[in-house]
Coordinates of C-alpha atoms and ligand atoms in Angstrom, one line a residue:
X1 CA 14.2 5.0 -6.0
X2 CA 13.4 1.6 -5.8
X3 CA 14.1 0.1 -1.8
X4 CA 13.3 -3.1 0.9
X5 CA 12.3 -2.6 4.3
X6 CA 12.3 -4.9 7.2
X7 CA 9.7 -4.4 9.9
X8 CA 10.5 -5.6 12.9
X9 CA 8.0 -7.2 14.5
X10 CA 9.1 -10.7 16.5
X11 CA 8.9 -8.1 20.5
X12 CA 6.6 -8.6 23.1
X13 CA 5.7 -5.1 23.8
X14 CA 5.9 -5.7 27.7
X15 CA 5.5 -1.9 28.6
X16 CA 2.8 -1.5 26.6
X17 CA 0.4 -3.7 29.4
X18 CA -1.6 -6.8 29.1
X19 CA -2.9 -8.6 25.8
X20 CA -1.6 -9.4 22.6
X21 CA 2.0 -8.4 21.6
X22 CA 1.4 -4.6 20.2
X23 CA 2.2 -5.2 16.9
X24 CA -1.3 -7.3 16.6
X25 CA -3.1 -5.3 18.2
X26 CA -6.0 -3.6 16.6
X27 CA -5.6 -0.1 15.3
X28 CA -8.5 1.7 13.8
X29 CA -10.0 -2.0 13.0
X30 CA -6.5 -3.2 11.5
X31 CA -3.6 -4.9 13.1
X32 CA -0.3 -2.1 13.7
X33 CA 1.6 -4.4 12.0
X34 CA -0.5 -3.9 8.8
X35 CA -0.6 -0.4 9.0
X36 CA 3.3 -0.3 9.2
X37 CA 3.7 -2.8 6.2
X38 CA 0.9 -0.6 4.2
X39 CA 2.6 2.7 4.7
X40 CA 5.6 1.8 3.2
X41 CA 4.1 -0.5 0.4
X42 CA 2.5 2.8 -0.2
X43 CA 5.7 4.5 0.0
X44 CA 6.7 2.1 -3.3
X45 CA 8.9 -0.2 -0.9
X46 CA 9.4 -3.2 -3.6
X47 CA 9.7 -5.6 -0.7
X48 CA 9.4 -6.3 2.7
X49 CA 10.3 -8.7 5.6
X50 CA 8.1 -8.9 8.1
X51 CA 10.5 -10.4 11.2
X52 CA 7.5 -12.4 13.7
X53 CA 8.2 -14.6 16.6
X54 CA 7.8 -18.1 15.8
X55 CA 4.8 -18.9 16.9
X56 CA 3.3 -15.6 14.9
X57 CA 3.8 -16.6 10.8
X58 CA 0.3 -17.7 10.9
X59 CA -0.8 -14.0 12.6
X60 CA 1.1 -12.6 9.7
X61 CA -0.4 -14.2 7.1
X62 CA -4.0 -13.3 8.6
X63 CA -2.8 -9.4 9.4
X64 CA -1.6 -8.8 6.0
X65 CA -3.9 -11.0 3.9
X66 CA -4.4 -9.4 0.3
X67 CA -0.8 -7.1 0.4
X68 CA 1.2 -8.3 -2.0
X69 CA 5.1 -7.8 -1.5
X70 CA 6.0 -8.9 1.8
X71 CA 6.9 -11.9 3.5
X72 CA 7.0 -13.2 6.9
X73 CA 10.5 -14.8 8.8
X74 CA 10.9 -15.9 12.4
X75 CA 13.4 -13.5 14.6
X76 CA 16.0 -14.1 17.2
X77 CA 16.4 -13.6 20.7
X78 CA 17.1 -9.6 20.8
X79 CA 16.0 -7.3 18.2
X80 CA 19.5 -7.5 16.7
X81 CA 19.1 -10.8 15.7
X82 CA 16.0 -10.0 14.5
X83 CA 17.1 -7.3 11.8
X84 CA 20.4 -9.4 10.9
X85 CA 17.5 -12.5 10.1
X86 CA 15.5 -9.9 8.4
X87 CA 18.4 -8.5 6.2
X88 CA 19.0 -12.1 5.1
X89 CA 16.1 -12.5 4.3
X90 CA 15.6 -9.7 1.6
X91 CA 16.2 -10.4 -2.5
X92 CA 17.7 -6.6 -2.7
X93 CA 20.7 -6.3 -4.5
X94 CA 23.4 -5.2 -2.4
X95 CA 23.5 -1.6 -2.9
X96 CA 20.2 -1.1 -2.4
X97 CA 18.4 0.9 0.6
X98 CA 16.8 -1.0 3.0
X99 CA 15.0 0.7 5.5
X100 CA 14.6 -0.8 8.8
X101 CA 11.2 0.0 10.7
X102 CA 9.5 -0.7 14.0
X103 CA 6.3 -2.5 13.3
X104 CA 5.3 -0.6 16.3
X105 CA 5.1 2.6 14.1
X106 CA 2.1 2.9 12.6
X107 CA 2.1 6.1 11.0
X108 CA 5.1 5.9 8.2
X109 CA 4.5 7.7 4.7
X110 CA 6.1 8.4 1.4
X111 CA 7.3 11.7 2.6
X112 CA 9.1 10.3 5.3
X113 CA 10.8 7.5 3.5
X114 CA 11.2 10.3 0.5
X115 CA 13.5 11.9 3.2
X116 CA 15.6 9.4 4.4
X117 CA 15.9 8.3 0.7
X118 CA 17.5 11.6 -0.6
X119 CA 19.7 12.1 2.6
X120 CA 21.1 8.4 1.8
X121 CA 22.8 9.5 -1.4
X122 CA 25.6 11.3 0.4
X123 CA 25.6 9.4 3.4
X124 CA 25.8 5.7 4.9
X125 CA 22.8 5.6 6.3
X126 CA 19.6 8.6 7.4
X127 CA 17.6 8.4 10.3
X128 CA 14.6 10.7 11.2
X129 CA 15.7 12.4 14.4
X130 CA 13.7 14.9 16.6
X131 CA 14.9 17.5 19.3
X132 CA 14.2 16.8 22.8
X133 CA 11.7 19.5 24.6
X134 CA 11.9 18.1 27.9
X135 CA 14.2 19.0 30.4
X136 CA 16.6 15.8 31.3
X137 CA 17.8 15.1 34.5
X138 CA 20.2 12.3 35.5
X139 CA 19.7 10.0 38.7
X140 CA 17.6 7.5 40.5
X141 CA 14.8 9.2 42.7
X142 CA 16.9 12.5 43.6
X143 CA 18.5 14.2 40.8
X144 CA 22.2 14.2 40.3
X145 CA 22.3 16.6 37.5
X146 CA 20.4 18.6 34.9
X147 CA 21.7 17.2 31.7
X148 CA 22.4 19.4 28.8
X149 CA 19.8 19.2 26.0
X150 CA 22.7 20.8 23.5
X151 CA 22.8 18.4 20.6
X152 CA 20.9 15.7 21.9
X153 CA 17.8 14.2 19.5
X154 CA 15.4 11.0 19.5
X155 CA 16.1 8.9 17.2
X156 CA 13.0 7.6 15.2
X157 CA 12.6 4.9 12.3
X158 CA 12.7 3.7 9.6
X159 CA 16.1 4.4 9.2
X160 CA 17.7 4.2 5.9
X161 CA 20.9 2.2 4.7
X162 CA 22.7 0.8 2.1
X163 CA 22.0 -3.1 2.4
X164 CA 25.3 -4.5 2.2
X165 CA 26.8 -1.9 4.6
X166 CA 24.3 -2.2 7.3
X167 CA 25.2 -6.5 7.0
X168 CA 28.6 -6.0 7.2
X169 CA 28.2 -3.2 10.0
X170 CA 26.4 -5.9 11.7
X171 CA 28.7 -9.1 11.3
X172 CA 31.5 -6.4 13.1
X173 CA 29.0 -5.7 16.1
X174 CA 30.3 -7.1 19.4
X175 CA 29.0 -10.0 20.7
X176 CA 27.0 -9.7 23.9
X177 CA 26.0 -6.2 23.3
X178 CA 22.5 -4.8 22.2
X179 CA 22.3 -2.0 20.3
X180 CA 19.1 0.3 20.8
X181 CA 18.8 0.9 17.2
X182 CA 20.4 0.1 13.6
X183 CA 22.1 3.4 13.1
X184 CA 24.1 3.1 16.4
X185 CA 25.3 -0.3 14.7
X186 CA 26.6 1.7 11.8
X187 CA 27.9 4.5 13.9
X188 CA 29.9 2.2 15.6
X189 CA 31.7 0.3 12.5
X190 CA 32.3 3.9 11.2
X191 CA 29.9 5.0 8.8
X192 CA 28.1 8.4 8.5
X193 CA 25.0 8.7 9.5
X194 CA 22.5 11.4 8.1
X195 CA 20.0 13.1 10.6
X196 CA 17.0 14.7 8.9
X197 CA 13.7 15.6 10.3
X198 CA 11.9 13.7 12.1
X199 CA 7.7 13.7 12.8
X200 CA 5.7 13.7 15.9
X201 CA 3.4 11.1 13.7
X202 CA 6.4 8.5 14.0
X203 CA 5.8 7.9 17.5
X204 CA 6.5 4.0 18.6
X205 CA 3.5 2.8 20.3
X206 CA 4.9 2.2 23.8
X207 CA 3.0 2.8 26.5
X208 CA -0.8 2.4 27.1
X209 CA -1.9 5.7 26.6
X210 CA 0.1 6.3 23.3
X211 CA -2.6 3.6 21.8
X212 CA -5.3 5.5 22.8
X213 CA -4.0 9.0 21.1
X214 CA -3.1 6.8 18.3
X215 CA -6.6 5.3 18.0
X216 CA -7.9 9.1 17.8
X217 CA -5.0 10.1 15.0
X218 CA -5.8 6.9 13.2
X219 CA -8.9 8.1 11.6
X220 CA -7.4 11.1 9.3
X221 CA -4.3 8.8 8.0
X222 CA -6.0 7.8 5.0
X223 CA -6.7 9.4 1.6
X224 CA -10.1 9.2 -1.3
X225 CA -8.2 9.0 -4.4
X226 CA -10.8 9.4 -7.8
X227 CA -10.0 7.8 -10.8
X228 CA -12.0 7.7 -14.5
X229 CA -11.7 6.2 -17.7
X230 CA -12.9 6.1 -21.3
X231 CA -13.2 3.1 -23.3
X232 CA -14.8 3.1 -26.9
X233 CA -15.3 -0.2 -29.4
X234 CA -16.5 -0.8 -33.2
X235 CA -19.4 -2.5 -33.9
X236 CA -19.1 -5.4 -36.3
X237 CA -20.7 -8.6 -37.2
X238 CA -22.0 -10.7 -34.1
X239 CA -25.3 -11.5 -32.3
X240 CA -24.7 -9.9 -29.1
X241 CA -22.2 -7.6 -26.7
X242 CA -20.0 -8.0 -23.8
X243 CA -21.2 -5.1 -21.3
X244 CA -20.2 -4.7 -17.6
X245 CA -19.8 -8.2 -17.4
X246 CA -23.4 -9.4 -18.7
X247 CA -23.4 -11.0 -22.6
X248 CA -26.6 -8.6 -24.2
X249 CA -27.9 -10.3 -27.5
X250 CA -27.7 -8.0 -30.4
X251 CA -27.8 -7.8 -34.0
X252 CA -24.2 -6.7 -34.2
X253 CA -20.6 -7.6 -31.9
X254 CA -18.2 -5.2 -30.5
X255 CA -14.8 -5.5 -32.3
X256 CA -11.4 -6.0 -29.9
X257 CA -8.8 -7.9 -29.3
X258 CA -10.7 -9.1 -25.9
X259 CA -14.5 -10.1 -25.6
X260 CA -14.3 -5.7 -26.5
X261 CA -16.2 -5.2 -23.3
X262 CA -16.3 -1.3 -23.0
X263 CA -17.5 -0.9 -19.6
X264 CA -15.0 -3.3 -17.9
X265 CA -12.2 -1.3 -19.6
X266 CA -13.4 2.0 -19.0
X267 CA -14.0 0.6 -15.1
X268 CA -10.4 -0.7 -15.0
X269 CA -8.4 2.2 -16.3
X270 CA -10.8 4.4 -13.4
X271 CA -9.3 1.8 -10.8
X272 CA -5.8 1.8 -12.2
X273 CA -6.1 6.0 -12.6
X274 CA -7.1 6.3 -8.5
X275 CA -3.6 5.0 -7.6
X276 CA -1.8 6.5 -10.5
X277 CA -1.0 2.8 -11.6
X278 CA -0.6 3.3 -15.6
X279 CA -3.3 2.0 -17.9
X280 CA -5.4 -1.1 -19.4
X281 CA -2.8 -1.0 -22.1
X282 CA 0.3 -1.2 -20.5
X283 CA -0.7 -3.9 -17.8
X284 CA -2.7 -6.0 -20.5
X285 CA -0.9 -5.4 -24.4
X286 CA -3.4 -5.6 -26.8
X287 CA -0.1 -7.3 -29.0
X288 CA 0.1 -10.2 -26.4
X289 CA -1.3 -13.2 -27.7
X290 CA -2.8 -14.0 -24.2
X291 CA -5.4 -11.6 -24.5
X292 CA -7.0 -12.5 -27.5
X293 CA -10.6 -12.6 -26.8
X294 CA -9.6 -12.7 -23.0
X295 CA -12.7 -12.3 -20.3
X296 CA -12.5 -9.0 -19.6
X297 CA -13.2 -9.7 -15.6
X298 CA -9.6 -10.5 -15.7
X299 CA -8.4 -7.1 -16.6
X300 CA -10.4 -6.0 -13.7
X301 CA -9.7 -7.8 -10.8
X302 CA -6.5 -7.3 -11.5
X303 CA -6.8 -3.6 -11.2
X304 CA -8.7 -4.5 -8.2
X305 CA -5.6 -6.2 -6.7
X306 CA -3.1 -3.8 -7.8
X307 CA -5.3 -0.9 -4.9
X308 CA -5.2 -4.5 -2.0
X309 CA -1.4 -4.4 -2.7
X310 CA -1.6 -0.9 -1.4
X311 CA -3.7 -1.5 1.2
X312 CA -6.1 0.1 -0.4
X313 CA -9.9 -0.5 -1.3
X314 CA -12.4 0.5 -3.3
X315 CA -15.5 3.0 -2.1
X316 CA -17.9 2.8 -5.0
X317 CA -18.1 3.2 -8.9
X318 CA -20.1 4.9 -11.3
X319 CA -20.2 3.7 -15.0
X320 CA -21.7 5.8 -18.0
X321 CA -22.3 3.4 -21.3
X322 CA -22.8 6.0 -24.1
X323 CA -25.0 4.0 -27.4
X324 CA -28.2 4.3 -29.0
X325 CA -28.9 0.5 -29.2
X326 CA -28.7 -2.0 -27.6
X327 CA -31.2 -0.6 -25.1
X328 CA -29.2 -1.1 -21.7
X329 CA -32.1 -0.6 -18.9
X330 CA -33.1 -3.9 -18.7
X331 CA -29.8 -5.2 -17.7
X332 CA -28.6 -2.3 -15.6
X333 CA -29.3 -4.5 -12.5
X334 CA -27.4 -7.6 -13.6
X335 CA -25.0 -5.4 -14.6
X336 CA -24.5 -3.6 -11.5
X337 CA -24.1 -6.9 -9.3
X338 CA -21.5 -8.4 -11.8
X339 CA -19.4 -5.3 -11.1
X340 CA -19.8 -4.8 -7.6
X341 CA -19.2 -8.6 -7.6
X342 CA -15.7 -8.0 -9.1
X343 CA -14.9 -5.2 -6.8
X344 CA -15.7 -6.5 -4.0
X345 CA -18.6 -4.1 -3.0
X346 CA -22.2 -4.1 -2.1
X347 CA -24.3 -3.3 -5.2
X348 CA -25.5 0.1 -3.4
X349 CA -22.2 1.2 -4.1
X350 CA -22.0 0.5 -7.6
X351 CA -24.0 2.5 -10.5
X352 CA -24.4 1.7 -14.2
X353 CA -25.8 4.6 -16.4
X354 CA -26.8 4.8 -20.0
X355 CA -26.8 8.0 -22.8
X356 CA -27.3 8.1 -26.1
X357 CA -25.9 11.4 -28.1
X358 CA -29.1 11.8 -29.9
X359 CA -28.1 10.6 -33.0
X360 CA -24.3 12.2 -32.8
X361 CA -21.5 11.3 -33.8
X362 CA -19.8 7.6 -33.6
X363 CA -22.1 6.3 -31.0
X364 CA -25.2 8.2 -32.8
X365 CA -24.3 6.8 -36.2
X366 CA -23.6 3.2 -34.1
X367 CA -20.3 2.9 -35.3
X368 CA -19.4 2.0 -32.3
X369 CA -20.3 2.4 -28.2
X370 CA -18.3 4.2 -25.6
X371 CA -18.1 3.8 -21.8
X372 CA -17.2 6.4 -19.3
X373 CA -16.2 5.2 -15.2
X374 CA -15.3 7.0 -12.4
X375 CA -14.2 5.1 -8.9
X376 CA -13.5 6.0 -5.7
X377 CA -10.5 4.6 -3.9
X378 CA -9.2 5.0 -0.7
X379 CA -5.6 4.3 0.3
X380 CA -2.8 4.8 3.2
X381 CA -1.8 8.7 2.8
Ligands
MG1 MG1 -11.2 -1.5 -24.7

């Protein structure tokens, strides 16, 4: 199900001690803020709001360089005018979730939002809640009273609303008060709000010690994704090939609707196979005019950008070209720094390989070549 989010992001984070607001802080090497914005980008949120304080739209553009999907609008006074600039801010259509999230959050996945998602459909709005352990006690330096636990949860985000219900909840919210969170804002115009479970992981980054636990759970939140893919071409007339990027004079072409080079296709369906993002085909049609003989560099730094959209990045790749002639050792070097170049990566991490099938089939009767890539990826969890 397709949704919007709205991180909120525009607080100063006073409990959390000196320095930068906590939403910038680093985490793992990356701003929270990021982190937040990347887990539910990851989660297929179709777009975002990120709500900053005025003088932060610059910060945002810097901590979420490269993500595609988002963008950045100045808050009000108290968080509730934050959110209501936020939900104006989105291009949903009315009906559609939005899911309102604490930048301060780092830790949100798919299967959370998956949650709140499913509990939405028979309810106004779904917030991840969690039991109390602690006992609570009521009073100020001697205890009054022992307060029941019975019934009582913590409320977590992002919690999950219709769009247009959540506005309208707001615009009857009294003036003067401050609601604690979004779902107490529909509670209070009436709607029904879905609990379902919460997760430790959600924990709002509060207090100093909280960054240093998070700084240790940071490490394990991301996943290596693999990814391959085959790409063959017919020889033809021509004096030379397209190959990883590098032109190889030859006595015969490769035949395609692009420049037909096989190693920068089979290299861009790996990339779009490690985040499960369809094929060459769909994202380029080979019945679009646009492509016709079409650098095939294109086809792969799109792919490329498809993983920073994720907040992903690549790790390394490893690409098989499968011919008899033309001989590819000599520009196995130049081949390797035009693809690394493309991915962004240091040519360690980038191999180019070379087979022949000893006289076998299609590429052994040189009817035509065929490339073989596997990539590594790795993304938010
Ligand atoms: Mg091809």
């Amino acid at each position: 199900m397709s949704f919007s989010a709205v991180v909120v992001a525009a607080g100063e984070g006073l409990r959390a001690g000196p320095g930068e607001p906590k939403a910038w802080r680093l985490l793992g090497g990356k701003p929270i803020v990021r982190w937040s914005v990347e887990g539910l980008l990851a989660a297929g949120a179709r777009d975002i709001v990120v709500v900053v304080a005025r003088d932060r739209l610059a910060a945002a553009d810097e901590a979420l360089a490269g993500l595609e999907g988002w963008k950045a609008v100045t808050g009000g006074r108290t968080r509730a005018e934050s959110v209501q600039a936020g939900l104006a801010a989105i291009g949903a259509k009315a009906a559609q979730p939005v899911l309102i999230h604490d930048a301060a959050r780092p830790f949100v996945t798919r299967a959370h939002v998956d949650r709140l998602l499913a509990a939405l459909d028979l309810a106004d709005g779904a917030i991840p809640t969690l039991p109390v352990p602690d006992t609570l006690k009521r009073g100020e330096g001697v205890v009054d009273e022992t307060v029941s636990r019975d019934g009582l949860w913590r409320a977590q985000t992002p919690q999950a609303f219709r769009s247009d219900m959540l506005k309208a909840a707001y615009r009857g919210w009294p003036a003067g008060e401050e609601p604690t969170d979004d779902a107490s804002v529909m509670e209070r115009a009436g709607g029904h709000v879905a609990m379902v479970p919460g997760d430790p992981m959600l924990m709002k980054l509060t207090w100093p010690e909280d960054f240093m636990l998070a700084e240790q759970l940071s490490a394990g939140r991301r996943i290596v994704r693999m990814g391959q893919g085959i790409d063959a071409h017919r020889f033809g007339p021509g004096d030379g090939v397209w190959l990883c990027g590098v032109r190889i004079p030859h006595d015969r072409g490769l035949i395609g609707h692009s420049d037909a080079d096989c190693g920068l296709h089979a290299l861009t369906d790996a990339v779009l196979g490690a985040i499960a993002d369809g094929d060459i085909g769909e994202h380029f049609p080979p019945s679009d005019p646009q492509w016709k003989g079409a650098s095939s560099d294109r086809f792969l730094r799109h792919a490329v950008s498809r993983v920073a959209a994720r907040g992903g990045r690549l790790l390394n790749a490893d690409v098989t070209l499968i011919c008899e002639r033309p001989k590819i050792r000599p520009h196995r070097d130049a081949m390797r720094e035009r693809i690394a170049e493309l991915l962004g990566l240091p040519v360690d991490r980038v191999s180019v390989k070379a087979t022949t099938t000893e006289g076998m089939g299609f590429t052994g009767r040189e009817e035509g070549l065929m490339a073989q890539a596997v990539v590594a990826v790795e993304t938010p969890l």
